[in-house]
Short mmCIF file of C-alpha atoms and ligand atoms in Angstrom, two decimals:
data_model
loop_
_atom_site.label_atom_id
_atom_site.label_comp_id
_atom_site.label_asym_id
_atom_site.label_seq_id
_atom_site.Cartn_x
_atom_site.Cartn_y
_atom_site.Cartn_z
CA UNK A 12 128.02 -50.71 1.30
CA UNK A 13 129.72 -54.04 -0.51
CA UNK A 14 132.99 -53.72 -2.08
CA UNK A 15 134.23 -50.89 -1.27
CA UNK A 16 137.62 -50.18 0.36
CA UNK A 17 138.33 -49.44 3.99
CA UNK A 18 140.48 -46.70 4.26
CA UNK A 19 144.02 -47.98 4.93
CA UNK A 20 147.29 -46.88 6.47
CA UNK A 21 150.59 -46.28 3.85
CA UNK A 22 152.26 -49.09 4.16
CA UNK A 23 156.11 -49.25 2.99
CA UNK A 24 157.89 -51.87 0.80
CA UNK A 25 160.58 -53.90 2.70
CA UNK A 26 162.83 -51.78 -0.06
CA UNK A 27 161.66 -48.46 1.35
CA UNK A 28 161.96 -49.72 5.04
CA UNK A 29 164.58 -47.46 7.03
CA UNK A 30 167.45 -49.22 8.38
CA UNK A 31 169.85 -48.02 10.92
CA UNK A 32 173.56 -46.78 10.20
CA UNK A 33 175.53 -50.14 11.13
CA UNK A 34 172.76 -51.94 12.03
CA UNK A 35 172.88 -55.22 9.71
CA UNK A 36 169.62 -57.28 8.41
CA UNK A 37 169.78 -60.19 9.40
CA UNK A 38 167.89 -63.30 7.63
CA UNK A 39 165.95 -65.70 9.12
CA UNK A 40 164.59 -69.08 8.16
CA UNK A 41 161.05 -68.65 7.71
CA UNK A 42 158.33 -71.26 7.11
CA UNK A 43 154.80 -70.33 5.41
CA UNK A 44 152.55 -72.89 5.51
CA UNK A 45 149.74 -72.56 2.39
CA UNK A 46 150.47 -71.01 -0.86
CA UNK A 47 147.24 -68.92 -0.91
CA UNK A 48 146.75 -65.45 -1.79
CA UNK A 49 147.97 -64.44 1.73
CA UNK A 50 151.04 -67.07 1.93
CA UNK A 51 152.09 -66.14 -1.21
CA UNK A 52 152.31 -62.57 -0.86
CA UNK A 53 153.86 -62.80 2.02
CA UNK A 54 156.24 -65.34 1.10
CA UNK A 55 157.05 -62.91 -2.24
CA UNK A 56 158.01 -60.03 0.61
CA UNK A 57 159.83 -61.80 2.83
CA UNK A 58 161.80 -63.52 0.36
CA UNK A 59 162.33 -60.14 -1.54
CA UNK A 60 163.60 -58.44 1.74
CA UNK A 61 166.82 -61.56 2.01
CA UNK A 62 165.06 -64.33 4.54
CA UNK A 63 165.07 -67.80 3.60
CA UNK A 64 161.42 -68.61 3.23
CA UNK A 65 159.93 -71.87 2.41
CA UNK A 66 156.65 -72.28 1.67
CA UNK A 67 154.84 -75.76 2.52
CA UNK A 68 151.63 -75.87 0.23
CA UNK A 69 149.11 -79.10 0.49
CA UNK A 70 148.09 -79.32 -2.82
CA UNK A 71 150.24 -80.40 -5.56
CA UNK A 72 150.50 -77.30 -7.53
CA UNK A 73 149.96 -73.56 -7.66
CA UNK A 74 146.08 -73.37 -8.00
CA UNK A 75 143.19 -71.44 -8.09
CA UNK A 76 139.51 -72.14 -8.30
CA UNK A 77 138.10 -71.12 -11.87
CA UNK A 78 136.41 -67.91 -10.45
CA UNK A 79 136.72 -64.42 -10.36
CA UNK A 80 137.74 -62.14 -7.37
CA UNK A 81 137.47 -58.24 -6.94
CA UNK A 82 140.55 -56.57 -6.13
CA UNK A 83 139.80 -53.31 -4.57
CA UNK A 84 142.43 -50.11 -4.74
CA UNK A 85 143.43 -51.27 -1.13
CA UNK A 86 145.17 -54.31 -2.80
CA UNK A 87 145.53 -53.03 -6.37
CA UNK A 88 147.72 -50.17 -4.57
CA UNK A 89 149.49 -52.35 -2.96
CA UNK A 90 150.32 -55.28 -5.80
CA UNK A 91 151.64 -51.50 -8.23
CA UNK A 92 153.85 -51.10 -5.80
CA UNK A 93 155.09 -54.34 -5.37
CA UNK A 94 155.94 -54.11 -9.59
CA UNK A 95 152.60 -56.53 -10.53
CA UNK A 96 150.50 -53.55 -11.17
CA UNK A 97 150.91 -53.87 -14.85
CA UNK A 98 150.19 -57.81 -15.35
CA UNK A 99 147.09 -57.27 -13.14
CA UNK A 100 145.72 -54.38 -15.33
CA UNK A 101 146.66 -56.40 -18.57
CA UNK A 102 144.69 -59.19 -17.59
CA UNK A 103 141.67 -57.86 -15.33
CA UNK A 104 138.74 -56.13 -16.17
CA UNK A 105 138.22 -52.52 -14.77
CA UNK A 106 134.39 -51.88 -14.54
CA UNK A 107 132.84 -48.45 -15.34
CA UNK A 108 129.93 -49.13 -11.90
CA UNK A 109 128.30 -50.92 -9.53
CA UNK A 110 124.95 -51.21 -9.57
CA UNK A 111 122.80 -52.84 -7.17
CA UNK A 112 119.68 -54.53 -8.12
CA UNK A 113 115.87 -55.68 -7.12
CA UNK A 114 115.90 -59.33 -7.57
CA UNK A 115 112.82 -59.43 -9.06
CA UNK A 116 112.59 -57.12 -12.01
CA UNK A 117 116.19 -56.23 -11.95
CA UNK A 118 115.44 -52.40 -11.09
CA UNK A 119 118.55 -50.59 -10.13
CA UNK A 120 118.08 -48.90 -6.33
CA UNK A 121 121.51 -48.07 -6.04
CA UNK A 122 124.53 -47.21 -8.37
CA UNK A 123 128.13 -46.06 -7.93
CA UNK A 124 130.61 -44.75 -10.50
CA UNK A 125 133.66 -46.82 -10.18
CA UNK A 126 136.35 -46.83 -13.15
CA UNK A 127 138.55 -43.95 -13.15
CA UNK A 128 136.87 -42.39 -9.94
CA UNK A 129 138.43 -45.09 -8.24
CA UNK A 130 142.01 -43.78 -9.33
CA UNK A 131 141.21 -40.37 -8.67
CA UNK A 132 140.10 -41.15 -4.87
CA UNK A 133 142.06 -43.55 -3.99
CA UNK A 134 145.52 -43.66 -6.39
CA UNK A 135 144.61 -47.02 -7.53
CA UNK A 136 142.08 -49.23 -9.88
CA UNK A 137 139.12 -51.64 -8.57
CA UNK A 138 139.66 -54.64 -10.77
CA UNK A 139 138.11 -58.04 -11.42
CA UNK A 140 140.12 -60.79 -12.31
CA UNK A 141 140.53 -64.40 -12.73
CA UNK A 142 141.89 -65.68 -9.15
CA UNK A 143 143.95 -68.19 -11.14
CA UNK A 144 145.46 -65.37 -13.05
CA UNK A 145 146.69 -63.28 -9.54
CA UNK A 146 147.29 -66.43 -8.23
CA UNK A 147 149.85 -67.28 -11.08
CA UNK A 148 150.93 -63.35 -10.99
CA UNK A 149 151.96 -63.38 -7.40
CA UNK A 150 153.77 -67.27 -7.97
CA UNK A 151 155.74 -65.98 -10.67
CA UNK A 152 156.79 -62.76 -8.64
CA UNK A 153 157.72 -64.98 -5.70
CA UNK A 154 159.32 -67.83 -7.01
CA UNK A 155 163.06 -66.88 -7.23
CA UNK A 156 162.68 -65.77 -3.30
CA UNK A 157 161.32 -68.71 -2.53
CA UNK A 158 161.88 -72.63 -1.68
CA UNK A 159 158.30 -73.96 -2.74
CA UNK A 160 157.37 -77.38 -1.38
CA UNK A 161 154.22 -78.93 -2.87
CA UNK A 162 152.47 -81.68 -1.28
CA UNK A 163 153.36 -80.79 1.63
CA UNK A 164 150.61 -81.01 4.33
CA UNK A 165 151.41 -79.94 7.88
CA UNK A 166 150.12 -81.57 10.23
CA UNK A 167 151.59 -80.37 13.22
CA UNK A 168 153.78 -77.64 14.86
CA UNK A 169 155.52 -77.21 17.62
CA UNK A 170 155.63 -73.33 18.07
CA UNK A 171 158.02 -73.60 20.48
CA UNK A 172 160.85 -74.39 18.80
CA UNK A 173 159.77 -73.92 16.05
CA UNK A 174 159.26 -76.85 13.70
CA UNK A 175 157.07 -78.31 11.26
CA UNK A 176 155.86 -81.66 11.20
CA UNK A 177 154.66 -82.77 7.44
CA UNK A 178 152.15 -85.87 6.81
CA UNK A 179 155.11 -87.43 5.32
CA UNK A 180 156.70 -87.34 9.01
CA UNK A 181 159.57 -85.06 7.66
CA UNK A 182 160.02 -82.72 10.70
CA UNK A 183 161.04 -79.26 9.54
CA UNK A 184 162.97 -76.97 12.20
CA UNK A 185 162.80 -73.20 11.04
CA UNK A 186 162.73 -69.50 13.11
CA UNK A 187 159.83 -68.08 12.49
CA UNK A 188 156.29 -69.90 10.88
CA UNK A 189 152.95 -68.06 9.18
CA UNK A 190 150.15 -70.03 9.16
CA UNK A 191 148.70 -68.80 6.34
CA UNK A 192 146.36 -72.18 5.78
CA UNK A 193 142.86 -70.80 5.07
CA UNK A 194 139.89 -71.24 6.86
CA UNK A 195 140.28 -74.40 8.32
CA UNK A 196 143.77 -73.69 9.24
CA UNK A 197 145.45 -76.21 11.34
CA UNK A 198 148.59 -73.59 13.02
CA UNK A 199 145.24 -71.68 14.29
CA UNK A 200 143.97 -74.78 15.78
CA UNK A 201 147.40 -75.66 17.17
CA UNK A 202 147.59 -71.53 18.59
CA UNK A 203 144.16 -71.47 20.15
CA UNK A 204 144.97 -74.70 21.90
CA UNK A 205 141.63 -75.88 22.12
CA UNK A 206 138.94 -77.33 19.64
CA UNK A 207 138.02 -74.47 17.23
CA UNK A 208 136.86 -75.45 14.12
CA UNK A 209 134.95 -73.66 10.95
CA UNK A 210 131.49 -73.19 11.72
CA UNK A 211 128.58 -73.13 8.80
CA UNK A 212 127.43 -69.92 8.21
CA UNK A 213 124.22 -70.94 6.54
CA UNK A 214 124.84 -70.13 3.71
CA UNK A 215 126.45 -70.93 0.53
CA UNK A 216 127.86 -69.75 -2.97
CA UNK A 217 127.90 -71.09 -6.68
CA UNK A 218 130.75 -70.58 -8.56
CA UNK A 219 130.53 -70.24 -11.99
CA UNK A 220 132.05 -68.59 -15.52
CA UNK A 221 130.18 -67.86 -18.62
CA UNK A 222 131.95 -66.79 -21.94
CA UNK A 223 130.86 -63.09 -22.62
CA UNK A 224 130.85 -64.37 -26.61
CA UNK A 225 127.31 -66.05 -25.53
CA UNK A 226 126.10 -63.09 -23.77
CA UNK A 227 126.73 -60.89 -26.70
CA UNK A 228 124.92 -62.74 -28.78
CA UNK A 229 121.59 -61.73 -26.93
CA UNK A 230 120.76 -58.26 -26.77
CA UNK A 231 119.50 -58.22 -23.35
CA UNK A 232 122.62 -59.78 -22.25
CA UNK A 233 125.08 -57.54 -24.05
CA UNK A 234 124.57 -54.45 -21.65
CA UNK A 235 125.65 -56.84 -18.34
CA UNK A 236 129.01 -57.47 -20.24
CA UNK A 237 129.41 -53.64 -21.16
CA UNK A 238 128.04 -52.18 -17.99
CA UNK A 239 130.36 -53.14 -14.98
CA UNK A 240 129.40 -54.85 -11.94
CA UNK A 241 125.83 -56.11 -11.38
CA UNK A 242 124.12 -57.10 -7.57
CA UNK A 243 120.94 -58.63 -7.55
CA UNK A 244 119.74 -58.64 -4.09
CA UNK A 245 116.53 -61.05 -3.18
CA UNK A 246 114.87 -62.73 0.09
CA UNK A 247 118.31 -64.69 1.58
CA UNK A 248 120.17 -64.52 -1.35
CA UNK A 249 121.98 -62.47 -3.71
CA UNK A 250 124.15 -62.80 -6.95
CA UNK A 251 127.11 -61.19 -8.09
CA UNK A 252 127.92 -60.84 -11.49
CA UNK A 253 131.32 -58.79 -13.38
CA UNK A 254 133.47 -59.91 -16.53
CA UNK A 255 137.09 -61.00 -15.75
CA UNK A 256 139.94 -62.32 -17.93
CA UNK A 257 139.39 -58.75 -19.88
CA UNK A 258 136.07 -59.15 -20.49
CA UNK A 259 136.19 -62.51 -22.19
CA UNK A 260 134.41 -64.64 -19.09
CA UNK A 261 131.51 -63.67 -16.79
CA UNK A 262 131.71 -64.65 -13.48
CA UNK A 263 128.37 -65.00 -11.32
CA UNK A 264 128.35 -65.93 -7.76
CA UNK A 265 124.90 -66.78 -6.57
CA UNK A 266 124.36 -67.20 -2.69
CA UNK A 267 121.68 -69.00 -1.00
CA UNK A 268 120.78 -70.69 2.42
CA UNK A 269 122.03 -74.25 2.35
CA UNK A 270 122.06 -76.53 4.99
CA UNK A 271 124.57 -78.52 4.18
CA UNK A 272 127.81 -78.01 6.37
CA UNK A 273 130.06 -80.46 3.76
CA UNK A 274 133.43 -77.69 4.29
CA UNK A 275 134.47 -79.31 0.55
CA UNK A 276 133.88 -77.35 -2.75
CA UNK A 277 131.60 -79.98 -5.34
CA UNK A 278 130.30 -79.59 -8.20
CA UNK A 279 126.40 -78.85 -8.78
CA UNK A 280 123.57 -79.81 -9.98
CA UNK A 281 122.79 -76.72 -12.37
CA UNK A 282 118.83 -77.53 -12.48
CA UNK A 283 118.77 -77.72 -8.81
CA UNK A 284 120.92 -74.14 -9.14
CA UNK A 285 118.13 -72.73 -11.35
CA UNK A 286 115.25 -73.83 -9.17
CA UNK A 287 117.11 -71.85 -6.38
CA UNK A 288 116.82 -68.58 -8.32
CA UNK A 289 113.64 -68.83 -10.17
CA UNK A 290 112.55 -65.86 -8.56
CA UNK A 291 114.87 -63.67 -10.06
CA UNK A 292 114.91 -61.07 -13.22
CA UNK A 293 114.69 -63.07 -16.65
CA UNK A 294 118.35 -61.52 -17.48
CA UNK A 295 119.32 -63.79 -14.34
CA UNK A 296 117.35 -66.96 -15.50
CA UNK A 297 119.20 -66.61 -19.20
CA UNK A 298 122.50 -66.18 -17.67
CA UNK A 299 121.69 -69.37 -15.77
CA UNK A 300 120.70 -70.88 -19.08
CA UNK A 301 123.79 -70.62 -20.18
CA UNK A 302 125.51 -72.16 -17.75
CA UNK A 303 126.52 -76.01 -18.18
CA UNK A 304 128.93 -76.43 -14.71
CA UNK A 305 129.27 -74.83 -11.68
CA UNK A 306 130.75 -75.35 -8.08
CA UNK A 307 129.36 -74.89 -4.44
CA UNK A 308 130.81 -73.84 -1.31
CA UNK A 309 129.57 -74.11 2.10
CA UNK A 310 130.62 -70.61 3.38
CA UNK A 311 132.44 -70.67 6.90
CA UNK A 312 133.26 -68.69 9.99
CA UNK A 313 135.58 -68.41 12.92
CA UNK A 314 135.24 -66.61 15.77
CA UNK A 315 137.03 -63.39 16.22
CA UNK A 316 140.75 -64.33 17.72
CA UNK A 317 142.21 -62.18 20.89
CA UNK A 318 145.69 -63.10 19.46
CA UNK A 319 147.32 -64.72 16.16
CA UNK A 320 150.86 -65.21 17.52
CA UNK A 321 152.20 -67.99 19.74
CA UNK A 322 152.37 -66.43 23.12
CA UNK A 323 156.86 -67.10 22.54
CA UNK A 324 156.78 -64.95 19.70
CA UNK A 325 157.65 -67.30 16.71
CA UNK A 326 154.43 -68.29 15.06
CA UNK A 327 151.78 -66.09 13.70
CA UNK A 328 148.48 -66.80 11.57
CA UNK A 329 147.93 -64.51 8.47
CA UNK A 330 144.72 -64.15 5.86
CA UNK A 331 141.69 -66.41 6.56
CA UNK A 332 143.78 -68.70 9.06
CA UNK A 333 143.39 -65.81 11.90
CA UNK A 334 140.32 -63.57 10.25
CA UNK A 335 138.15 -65.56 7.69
CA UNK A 336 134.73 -63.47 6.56
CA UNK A 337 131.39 -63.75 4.25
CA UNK A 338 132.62 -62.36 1.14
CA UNK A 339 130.11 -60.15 1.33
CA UNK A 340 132.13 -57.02 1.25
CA UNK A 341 135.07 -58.59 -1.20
CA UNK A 342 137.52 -58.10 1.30
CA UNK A 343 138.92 -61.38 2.48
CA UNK A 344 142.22 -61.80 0.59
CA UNK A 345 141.76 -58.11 0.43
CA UNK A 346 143.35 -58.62 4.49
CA UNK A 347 145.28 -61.28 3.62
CA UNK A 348 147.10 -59.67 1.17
CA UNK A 349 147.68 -56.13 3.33
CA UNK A 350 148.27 -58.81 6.35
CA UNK A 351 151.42 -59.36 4.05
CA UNK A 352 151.98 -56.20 3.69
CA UNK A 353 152.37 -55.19 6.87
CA UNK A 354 154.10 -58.27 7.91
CA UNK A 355 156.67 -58.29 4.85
CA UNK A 356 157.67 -54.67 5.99
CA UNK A 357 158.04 -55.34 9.45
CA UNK A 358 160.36 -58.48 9.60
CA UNK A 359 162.25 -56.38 7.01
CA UNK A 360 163.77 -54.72 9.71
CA UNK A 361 164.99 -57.66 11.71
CA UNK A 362 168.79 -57.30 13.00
CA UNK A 363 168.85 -59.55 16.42
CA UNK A 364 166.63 -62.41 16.38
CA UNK A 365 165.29 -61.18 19.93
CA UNK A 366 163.18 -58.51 17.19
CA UNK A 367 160.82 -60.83 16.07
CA UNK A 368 158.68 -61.07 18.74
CA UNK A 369 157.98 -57.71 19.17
CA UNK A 370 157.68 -57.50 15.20
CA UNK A 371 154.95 -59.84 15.31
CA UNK A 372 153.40 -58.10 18.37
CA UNK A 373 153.11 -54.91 16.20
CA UNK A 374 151.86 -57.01 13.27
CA UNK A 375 149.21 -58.25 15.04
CA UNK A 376 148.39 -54.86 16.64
CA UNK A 377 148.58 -53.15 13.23
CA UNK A 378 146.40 -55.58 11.50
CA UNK A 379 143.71 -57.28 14.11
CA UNK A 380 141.28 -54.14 14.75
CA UNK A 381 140.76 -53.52 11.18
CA UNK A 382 140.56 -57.39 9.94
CA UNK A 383 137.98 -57.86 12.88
CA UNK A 384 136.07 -54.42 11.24
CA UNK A 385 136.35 -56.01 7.91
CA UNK A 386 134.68 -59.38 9.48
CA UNK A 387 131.99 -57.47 11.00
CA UNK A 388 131.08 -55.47 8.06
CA UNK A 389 130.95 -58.44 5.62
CA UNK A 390 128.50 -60.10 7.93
CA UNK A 391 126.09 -57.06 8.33
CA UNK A 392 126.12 -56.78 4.50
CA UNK A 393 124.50 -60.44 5.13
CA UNK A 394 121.39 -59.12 6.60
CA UNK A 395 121.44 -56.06 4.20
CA UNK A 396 121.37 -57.94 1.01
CA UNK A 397 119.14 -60.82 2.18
CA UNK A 398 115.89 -58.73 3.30
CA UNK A 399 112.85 -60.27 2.77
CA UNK A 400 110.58 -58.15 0.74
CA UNK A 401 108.77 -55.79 3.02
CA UNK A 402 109.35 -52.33 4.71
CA UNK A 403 112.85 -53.12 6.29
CA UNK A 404 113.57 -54.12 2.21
CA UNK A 405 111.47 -51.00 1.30
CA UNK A 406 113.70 -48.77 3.74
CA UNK A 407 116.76 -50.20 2.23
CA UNK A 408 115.87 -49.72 -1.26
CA UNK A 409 114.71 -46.18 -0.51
CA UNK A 410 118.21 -45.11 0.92
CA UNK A 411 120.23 -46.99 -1.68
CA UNK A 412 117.79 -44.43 -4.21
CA UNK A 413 118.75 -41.21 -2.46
CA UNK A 414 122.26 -42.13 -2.24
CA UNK A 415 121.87 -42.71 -5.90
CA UNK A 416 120.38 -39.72 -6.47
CA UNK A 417 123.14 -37.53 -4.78
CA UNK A 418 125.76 -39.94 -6.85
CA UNK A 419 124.23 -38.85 -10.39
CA UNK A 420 124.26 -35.31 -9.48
P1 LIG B 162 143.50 -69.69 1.21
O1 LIG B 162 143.28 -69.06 -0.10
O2 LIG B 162 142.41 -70.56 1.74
O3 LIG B 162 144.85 -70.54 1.10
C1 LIG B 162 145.22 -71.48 2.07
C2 LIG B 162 146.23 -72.43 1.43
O4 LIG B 162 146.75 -73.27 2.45
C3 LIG B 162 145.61 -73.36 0.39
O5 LIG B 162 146.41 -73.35 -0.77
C4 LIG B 162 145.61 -74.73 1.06
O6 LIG B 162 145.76 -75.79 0.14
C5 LIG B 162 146.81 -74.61 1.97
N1 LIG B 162 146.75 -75.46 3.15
C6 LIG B 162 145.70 -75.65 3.98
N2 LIG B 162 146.04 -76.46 5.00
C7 LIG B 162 147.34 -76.78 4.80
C8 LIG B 162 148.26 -77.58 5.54
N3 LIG B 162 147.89 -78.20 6.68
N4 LIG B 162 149.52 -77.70 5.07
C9 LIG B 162 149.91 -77.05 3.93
N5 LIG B 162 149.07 -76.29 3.21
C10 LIG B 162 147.82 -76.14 3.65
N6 LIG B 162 138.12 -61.91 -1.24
C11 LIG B 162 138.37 -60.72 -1.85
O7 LIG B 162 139.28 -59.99 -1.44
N7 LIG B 162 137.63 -60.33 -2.95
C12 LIG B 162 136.62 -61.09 -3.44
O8 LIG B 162 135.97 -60.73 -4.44
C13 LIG B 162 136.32 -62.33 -2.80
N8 LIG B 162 135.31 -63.10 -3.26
C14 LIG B 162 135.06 -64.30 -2.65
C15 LIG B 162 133.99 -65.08 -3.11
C16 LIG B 162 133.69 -66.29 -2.51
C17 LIG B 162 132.51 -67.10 -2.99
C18 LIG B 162 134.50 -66.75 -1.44
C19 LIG B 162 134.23 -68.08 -0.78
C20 LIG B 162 135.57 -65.97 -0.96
C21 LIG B 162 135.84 -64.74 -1.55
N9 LIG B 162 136.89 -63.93 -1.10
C22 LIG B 162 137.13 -62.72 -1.69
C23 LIG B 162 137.70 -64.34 0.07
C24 LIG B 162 139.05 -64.90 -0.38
O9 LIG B 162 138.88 -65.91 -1.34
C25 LIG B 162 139.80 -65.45 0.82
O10 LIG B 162 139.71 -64.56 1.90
C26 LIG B 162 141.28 -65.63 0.47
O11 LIG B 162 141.40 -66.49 -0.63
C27 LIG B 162 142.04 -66.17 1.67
O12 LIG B 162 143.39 -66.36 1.30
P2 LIG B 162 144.37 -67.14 2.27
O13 LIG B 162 145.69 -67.12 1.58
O14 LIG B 162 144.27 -66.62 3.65
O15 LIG B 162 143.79 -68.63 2.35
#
């Protein structure tokens, strides 16, 4: 099923972590490297809990793509607790359902009641926002914790000691570092010890935002903006569509095969974007008409890791860096961001610096079985939403009608 949560362990703030009487906290220097979703959150925790944390970020601001992201209750829960819950709710968009779609003629097969049921099962709401406005949310939460250093690439480690080594050929020395540098991370690289690069996964996704104030404007548009979430599922492809930003954008993500391997986002040529989903409902072919700019991605993998810390116990990968996935469950800063969680809490606790080791043992053993499920799930969702039309599609469809059936009971 896409989108919805894993179930999840509870998970203490660094300010609810138990300390022992006498024992003293003691602060380390700590280096993340990438001011992503995952850095950043972890960054916010660490700093919060009294270590020194820097965080080394490439590009040369705090950034975001212009596209939306789902936050599910696993995350939501999580950012309440951490005091953001409010900003998030003022500025995402809760939707009422999800319903899943025939490419073709746009017939719902399958349909879930989200909104308030999502509070009432799991103490938290599914929301879709603007990832430049979480992105912002969780920079100006973390900021007075942290040191932030823009443009500042790493290109090397030395997880021994452990330093940093920026393009600028500033060398860094610090006591702990999270390589929290995406999908193409270069700590990983550095960790694994051995070529291990991003592989294609075949397929791609276009990015792209329309203004609900054009949608309303056409009848058979209005209902997308009102209704919730929207899945259109067709022969190797699908698109997503949801309001963010309140409900004053519409954000569709539209994947397809692609051969091309190019790891950088570009722009796209919207008529060549259109051709790609001619096949689809006429609701889906108006959105598209609407539509003056959009952005690819080649969508990447990484094989499954045995280990994301440095075998001396200093260095550990976090988010996409150690467990990158199809977004084809909506989970992948989901991890990231509970990957901060868990580490944030943990490293709370330090009092000898001989800890930290075992504190990122327990990290990883915490966190790497149910990344890896996440990873696994997002790519059978792959084959699920891509059938070709035929009985395995039929089968699908059929299910995804009875479990509808039992939902609107
Ligand atoms: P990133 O966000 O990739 O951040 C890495 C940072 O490191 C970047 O800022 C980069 O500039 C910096 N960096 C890289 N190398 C260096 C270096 N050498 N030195 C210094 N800095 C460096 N997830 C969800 O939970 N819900 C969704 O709805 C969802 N939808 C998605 C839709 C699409 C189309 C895609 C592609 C992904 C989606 N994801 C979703 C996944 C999610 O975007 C990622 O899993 C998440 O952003 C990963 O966060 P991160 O912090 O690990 O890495």
């Amino acid at each position: 099923t896409p989108s919805l949560p894993p179930s999840q362990p509870q998970l203490t703030t660094s300010k609810e972590a138990p300390t022992k009487a006498g024992d003293k906290f003691l602060p380390l220097d700590i280096a993340v490297v990438g001011a992503g979703l995952g850095g950043l959150a972890a960054a916010y925790l660490l700093g919060r809990a009294g270590h020194r944390v820097t965080v080394f970020e490439a590009a040369s601001t705090i950034s975001d793509v212009g596209a939306g992201i789902q936050l599910s209750p696993n995350v939501t829960r999580l950012l309440a607790r951490w005091g953001l819950g409010e900003q998030v709710k003022e500025l995402a968009f809760v939707p009422e359902t999800l319903s899943l779609r025939r490419y073709k003629n746009g017939e719902v097969v399958g349909w879930r009641k989200w909104g308030e049921i999502m509070e009432r099962d799991y103490g938290a709401p599914y929301c879709h926002i603007h990832r430049a406005d979480i992105h912002n949310i969780l920079f100006e939460h973390a900021k007075p914790h942290i040191n932030f250093r823009p443009n500042s690439t790493v290109v090397s480690i030395d997880p021994s000691a452990p330093s940093l080594t920026l393009a600028s050929g500033e060398i860094i020395r610090t006591q702990v570092v999270i390589g929290a540098d995406g999908v193409h991370s270069r700590i990983r690289s550095i960790l694994v010890g051995e070529p291990d690069s991003a592989t294609p996964t075949g397929d791609a996704a276009y990015r792209t935002l329309i203004p609900t104030s054009l949608m309303l404007k056409d009848p058979e548009l209005k209902d997308l903006v009102n209704e919730g979430a929207n899945c259109w599922m067709g022969p190797k492809r699908h698109v997503v569509g949801y309001c963010v930003r309140r409900k004053e954008l519409y954000n569709l993500v539209l994947i397809h095969p692609c051969k091309v391997t190019n790891e950088n986002t570009r722009e796209v040529d919207c008529d060549v974007m259109r051709k790609d989903f001619e096949g689809f409902e006429p609701r889906v072919q108006k959105l598209l008409s609407l539509v003056d700019s959009a952005l690819v991605w080649s969508l990447m993998d990484r094989k499954p890791l045995d280990s994301w810390v440095h075998k001396d116990g200093k260095v550990c990968l976090l988010g996409d860096a150690c467990h990158p996935m199809l977004p084809y469950r909506a989970q992948g800063a989901a991890m990231a961001i509970e990957d901060a969680a868990v580490l944030g809490n943990l490293l709370s606790r330090v009092t000898q610096r001989n800890q930290v080791p075992v504190l990122l043992q327990a990290y990883q053993e915490l966190r790497l079985p149910r990344a890896t499920l996440a990873q696994d799930e997002s790519r059978m969702n792959q084959s699920t939403f891509h059938l070709e039309d035929g009985p395995d599609q039929e089968r699908r469809d059929n299910s995804m009608r009875a479990a509808m059936e039992v939902a609107l009971k």
